[in-house]
Short mmCIF file of C-alpha atoms in Angstrom, two decimals:
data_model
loop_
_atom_site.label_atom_id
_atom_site.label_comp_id
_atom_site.label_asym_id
_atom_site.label_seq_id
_atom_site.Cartn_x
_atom_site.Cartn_y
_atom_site.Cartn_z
CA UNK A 25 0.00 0.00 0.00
CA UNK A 26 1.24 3.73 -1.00
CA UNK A 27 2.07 5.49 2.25
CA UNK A 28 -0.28 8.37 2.62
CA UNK A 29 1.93 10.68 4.78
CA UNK A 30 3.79 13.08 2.10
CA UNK A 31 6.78 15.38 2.65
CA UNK A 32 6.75 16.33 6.26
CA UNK A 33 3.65 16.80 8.23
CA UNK A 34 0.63 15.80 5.43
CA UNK A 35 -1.67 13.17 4.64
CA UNK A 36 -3.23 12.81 1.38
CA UNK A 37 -6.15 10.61 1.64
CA UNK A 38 -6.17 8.02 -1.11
CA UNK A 39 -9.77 7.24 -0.07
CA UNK A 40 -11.09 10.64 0.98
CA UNK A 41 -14.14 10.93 3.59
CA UNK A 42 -17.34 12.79 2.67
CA UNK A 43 -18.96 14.94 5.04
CA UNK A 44 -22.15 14.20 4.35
CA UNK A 45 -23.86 16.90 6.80
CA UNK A 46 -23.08 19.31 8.95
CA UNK A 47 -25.02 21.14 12.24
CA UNK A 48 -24.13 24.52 14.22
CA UNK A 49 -26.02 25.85 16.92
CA UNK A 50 -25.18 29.35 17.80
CA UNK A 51 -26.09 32.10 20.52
CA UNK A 52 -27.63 35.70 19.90
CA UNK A 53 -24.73 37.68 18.88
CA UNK A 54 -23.32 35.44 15.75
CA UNK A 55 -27.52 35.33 14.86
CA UNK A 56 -27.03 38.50 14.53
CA UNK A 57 -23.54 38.94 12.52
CA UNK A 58 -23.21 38.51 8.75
CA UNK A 59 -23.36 34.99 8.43
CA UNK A 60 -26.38 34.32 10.75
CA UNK A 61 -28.60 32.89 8.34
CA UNK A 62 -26.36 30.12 7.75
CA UNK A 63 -26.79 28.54 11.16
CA UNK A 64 -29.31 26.02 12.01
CA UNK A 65 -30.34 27.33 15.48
CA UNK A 66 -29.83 30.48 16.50
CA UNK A 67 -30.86 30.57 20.28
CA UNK A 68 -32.51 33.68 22.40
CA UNK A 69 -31.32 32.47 25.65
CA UNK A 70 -27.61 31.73 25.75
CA UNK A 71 -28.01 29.46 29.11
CA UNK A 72 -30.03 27.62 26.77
CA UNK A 73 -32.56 26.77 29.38
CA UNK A 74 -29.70 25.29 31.29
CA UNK A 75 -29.03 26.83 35.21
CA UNK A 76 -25.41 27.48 34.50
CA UNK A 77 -23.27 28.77 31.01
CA UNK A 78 -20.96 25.03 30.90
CA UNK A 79 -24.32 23.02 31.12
CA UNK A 80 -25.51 24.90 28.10
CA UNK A 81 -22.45 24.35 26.25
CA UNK A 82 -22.56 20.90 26.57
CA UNK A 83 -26.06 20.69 25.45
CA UNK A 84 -25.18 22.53 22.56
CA UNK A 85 -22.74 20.25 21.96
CA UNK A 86 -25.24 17.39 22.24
CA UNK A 87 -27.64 19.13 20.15
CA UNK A 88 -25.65 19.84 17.35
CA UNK A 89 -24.49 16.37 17.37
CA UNK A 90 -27.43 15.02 17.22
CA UNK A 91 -28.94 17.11 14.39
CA UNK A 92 -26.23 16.43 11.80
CA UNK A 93 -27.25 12.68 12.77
CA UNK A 94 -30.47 13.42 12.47
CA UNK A 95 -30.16 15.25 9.01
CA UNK A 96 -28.64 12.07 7.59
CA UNK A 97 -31.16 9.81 8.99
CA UNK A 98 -29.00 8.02 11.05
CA UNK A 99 -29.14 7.04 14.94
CA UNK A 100 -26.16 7.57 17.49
CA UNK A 101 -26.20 3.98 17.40
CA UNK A 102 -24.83 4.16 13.68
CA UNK A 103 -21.49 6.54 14.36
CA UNK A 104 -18.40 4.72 14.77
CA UNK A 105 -16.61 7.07 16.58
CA UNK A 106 -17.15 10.73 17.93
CA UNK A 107 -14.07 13.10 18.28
CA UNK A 108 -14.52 16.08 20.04
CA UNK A 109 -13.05 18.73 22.45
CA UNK A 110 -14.13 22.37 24.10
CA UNK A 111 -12.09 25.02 25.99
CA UNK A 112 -13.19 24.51 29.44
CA UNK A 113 -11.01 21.86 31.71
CA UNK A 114 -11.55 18.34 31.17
CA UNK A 115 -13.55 18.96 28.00
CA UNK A 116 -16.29 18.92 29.87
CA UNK A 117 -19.02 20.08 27.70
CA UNK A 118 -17.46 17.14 25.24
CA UNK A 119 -16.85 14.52 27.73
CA UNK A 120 -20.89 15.31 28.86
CA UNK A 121 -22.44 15.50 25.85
CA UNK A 122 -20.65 11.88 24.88
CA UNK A 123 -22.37 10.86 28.49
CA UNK A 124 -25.40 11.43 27.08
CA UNK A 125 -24.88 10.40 23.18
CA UNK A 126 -23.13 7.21 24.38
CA UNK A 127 -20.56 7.16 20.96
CA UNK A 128 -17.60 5.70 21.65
CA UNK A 129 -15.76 8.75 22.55
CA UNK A 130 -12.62 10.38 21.69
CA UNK A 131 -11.94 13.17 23.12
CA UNK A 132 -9.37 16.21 21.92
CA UNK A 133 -7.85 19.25 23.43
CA UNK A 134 -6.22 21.54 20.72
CA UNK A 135 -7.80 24.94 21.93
CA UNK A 136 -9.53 26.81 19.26
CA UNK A 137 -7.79 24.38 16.94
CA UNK A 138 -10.05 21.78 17.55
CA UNK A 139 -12.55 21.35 14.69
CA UNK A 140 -9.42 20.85 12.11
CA UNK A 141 -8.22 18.42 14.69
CA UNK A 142 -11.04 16.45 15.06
CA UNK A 143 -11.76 16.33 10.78
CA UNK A 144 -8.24 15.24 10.84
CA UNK A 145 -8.43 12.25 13.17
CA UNK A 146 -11.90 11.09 12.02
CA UNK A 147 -10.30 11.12 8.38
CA UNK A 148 -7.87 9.63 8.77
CA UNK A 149 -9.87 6.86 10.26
CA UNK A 150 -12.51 6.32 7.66
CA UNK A 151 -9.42 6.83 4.71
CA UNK A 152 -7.97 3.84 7.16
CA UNK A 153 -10.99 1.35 6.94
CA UNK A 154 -11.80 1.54 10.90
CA UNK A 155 -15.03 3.24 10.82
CA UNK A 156 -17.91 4.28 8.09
CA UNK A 157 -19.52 7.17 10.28
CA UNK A 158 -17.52 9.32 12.20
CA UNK A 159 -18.61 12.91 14.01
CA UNK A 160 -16.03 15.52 14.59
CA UNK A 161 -17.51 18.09 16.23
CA UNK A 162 -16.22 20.98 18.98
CA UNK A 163 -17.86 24.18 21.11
CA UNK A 164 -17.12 27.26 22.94
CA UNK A 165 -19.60 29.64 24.67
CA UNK A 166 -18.68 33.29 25.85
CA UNK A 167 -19.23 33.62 29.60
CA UNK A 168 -18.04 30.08 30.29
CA UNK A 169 -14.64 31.25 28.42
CA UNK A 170 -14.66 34.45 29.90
CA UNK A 171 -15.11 32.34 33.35
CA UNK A 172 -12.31 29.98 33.04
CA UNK A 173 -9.49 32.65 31.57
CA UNK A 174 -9.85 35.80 32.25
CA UNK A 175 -12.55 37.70 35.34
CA UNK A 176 -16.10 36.87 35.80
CA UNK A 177 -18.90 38.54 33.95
CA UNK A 178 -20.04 41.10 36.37
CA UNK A 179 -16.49 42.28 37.38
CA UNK A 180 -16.92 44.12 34.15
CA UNK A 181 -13.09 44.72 33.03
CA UNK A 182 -12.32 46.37 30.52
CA UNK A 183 -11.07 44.57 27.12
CA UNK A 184 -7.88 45.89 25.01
CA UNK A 185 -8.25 46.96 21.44
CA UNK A 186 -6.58 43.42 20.84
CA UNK A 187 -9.02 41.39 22.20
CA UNK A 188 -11.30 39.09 20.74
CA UNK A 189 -14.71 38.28 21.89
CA UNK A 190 -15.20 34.24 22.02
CA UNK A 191 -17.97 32.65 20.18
CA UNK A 192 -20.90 30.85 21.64
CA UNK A 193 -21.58 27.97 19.20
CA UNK A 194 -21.06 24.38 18.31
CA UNK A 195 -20.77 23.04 15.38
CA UNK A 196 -20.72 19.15 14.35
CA UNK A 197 -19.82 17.50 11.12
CA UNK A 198 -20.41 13.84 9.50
CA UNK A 199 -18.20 12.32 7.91
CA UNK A 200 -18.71 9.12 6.07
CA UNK A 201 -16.93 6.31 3.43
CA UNK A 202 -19.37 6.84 1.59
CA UNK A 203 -21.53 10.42 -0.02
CA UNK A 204 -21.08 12.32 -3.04
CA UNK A 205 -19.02 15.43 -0.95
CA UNK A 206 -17.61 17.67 -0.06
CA UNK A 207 -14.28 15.63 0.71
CA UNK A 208 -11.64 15.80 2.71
CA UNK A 209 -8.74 15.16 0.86
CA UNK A 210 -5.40 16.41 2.55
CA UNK A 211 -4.62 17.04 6.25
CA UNK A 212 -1.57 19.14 7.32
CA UNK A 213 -0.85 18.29 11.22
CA UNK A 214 0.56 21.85 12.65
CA UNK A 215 3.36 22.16 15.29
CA UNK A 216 3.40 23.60 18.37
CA UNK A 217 4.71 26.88 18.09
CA UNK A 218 5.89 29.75 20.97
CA UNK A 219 6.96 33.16 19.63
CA UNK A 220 6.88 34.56 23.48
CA UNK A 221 3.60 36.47 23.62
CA UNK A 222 2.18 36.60 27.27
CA UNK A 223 -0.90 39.06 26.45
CA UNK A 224 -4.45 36.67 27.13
CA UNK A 225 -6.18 39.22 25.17
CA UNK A 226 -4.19 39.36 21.92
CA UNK A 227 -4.58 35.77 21.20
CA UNK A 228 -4.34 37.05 17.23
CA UNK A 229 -1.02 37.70 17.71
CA UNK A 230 0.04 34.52 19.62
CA UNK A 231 -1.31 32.28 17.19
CA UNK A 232 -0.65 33.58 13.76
CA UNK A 233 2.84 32.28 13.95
CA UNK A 234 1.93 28.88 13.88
CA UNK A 235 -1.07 29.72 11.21
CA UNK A 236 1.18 31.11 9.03
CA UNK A 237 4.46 28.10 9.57
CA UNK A 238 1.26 25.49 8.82
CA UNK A 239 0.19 27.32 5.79
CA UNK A 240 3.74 27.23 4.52
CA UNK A 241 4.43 23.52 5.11
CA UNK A 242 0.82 22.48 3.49
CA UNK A 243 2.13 24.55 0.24
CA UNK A 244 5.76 22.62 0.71
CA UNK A 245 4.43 18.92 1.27
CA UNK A 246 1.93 18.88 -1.09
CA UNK A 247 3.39 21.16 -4.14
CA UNK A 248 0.19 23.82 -3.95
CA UNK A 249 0.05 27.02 -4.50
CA UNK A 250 -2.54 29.96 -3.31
CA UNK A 251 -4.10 29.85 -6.85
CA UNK A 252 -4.93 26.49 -6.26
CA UNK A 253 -7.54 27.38 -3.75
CA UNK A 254 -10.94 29.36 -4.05
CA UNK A 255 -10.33 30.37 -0.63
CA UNK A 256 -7.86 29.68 2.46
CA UNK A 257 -9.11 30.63 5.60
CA UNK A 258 -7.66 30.66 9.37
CA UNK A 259 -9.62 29.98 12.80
CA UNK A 260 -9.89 32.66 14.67
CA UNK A 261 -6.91 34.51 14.71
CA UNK A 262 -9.03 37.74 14.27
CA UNK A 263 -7.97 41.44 12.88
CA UNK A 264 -4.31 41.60 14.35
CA UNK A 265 -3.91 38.07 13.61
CA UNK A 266 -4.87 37.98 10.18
CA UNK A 267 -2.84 41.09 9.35
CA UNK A 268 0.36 39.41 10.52
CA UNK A 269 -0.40 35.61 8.81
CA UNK A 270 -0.25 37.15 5.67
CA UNK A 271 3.00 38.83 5.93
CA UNK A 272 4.36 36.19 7.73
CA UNK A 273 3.41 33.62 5.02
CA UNK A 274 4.87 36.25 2.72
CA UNK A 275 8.21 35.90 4.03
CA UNK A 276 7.77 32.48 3.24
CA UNK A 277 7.62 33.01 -0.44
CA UNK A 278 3.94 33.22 -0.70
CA UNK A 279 0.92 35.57 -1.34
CA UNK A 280 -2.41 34.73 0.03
CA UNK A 281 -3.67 37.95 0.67
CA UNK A 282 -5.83 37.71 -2.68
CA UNK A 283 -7.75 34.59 -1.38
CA UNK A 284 -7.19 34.69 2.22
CA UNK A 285 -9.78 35.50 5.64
CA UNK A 286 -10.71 34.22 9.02
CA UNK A 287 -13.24 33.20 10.59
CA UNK A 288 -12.79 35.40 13.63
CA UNK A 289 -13.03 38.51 11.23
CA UNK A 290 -15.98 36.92 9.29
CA UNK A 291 -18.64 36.15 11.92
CA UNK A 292 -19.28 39.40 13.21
CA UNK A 293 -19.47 42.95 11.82
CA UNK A 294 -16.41 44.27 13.18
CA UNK A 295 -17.88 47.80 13.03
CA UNK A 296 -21.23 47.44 14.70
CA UNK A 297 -20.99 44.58 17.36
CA UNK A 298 -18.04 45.58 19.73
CA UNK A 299 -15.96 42.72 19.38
CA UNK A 300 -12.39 44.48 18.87
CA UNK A 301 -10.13 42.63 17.24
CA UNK A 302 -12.60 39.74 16.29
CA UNK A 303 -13.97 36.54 17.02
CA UNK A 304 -12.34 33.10 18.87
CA UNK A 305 -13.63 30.06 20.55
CA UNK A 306 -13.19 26.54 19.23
CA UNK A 307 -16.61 27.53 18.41
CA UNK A 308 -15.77 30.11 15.63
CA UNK A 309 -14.55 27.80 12.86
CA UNK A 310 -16.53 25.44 13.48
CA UNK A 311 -19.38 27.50 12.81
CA UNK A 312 -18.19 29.46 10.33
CA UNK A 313 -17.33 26.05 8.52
CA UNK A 314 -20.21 23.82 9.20
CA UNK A 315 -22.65 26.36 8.41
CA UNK A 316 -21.64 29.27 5.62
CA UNK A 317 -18.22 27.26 4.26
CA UNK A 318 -20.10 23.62 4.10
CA UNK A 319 -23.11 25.25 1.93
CA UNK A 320 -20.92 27.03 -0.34
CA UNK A 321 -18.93 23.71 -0.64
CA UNK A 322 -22.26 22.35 -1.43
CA UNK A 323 -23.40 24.55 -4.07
CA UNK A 324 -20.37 24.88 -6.06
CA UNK A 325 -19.60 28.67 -4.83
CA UNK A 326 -16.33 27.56 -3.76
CA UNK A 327 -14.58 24.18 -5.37
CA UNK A 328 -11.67 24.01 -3.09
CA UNK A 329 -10.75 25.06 0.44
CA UNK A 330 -7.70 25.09 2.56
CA UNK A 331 -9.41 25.77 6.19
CA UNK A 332 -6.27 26.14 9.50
CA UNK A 333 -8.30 26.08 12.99
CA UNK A 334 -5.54 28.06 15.10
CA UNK A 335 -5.66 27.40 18.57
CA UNK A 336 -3.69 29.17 21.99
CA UNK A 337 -2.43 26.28 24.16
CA UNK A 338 -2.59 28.28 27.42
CA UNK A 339 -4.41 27.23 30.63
CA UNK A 340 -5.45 30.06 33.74
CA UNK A 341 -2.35 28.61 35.59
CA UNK A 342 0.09 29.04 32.67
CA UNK A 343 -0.99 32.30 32.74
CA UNK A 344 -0.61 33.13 36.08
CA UNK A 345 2.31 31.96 36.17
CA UNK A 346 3.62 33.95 33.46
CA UNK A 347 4.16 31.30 30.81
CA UNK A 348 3.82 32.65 27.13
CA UNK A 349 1.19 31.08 24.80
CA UNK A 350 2.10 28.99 22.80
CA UNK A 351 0.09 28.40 19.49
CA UNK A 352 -1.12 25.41 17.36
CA UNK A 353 -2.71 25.26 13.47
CA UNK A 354 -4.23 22.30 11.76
CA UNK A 355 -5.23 22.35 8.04
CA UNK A 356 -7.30 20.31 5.97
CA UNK A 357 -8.09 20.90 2.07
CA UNK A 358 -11.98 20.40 1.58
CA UNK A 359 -12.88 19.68 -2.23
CA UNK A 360 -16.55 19.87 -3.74
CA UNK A 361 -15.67 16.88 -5.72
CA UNK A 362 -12.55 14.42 -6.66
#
């Protein structure tokens, strides 16, 4: 058999995966941003009818599992394998919603790099013969984010011009051996990268390193170029972020400015919703994808995308402690047909 790993850190599926549905639930404030028709639930109460902000993220979780099942008239019962992974510790709103969905679980911490993560692993399992169905699928949710890193809601402090404001939503993806696409067809696995920035709210800035060294590998290993792609787009790396991916990957001998956004800059209107710098949250691409990105797949607006979840591997002790954040990218190419 042809190894599938080529030049240094990609896979090139020689049986590529469909993803034969997709699911995002969202809160108010992406309802309301430019891409909030392309959700399937937009909700009115972000506690979700849940007493506390982590027990709503895990339903959402659950729920937006569930409803890409459901959309492909399947059953939990049917998935081979569910890969997921949140923010909060213990992947908790991951690790409950499995509770409840009983799939056998696998679950994934890669920060806000998670939903390229998980449709990397559950790829390369169905490309691998181990499993037909397989749901990748990840969430973040504002206040329990803004509980876990930085000050509770009601102390109220006041955010940078750098800061990002983190997404409540959860999206979910199918993937299957079998479908008529969109297809995964190439996976780039990032490395963990640590340019010494200590500032929790410019997580842009931390992460575009490794955005931009992931980028430049995916073009090296696989012989691509930026014309090659309808669009490439990054997590959530936001305003600041996206700024300094580009040049970075411009150093690198490429231009991507042309076809090139984020997610974090995408879901909201920067100009009327008081975000700052932009969007994160594992959340964010995962929304961004599974709702707007997977339709446009869908109905031939876009033919091929290169889509790098970025993710901050930082914890509220690292932080305290001074540590710097170190950042993480994962890429995989997403074509409308092979």
């Amino acid at each position: 058999m042809a190894v599938k790993k080529i030049g240094v850190q990609t896979i090139k599926f020689y049986n590529p995966p469909s993803i034969i549905e997709t699911a995002t639930i969202t809160g108010s404030k992406e309802g309301q941003g430019p891409l909030g028709e392309y959700f399937d639930v937009v909700l009115s109460d972000d506690l979700y009818g849940e007493k506390s902000w982590e027990k709503a993220e895990s339903k959402m979780t659950r729920e937006a599992v569930k409803l890409a099942i459901n959309k492909a008239n399947l059953h939990p019962e049917d998935i081979d394998y569910m890969f997921s992974g949140d923010l909060l510790n213990q992947i908790i709103s991951s690790s409950f919603a499995a509770r409840e969905l009983q799939i056998p679980f696998f679950g994934l911490y890669g920060a806000c790099s998670t939903m390229t993560e998980s449709l990397s692993l559950s790829a390369i399992v169905i490309d691998g013969g181990y499993a037909d169905y397989v749901i990748a699928a990840t969430s973040s949710h504002f206040a329990s984010a803004e509980r876990q890193y930085r000050f509770p809601l009601e102390y109220g402090g006041q955010r940078p011009p750098t800061s990002q404001w983190t997404v409540t939503g959860a999206g979910a993806a199918l993937l299957s051996s079998k479908g008529d696409g969109p297809y995964i067809t190439y996976a780039t696995t990032g490395r963990v990268l640590d340019f010494g920035v200590k500032d929790a709210n410019n997580m842009g800035a931390a992460m575009a390193p490794a955005a931009a060294d992931t980028i430049l590998r995916h073009f090296k290993d696989t012989g691509f170029k930026p014309s090659d792609y309808d669009l490439i787009i990054t997590g959530d790396l936001g305003k600041v972020g996206k700024e300094l991916a580009v040049e970075l990957v411009k150093k690198g001998g490429y231009d991507i400015s042309g076809i090139y956004t984020d997610c974090g800059v995408e879901i909201y209107d920067l100009s009327d919703q008081d975000v700052h710098a932009g969007a994160s949250g594992c959340g964010c691409s995962a929304v961004v994808f599974c709702g707007y990105l997977y339709r446009a797949l869908k109905e031939g607006k876009f033919k091929k995308i290169l889509l790098i979840s970025t993710g901050a591997l930082l914890s509220p002790t690292s932080s305290q402690q001074g540590e710097s954040i170190p950042g993480i990218a994962h890429a995989v190419t997403i074509e409308r047909s092979v």
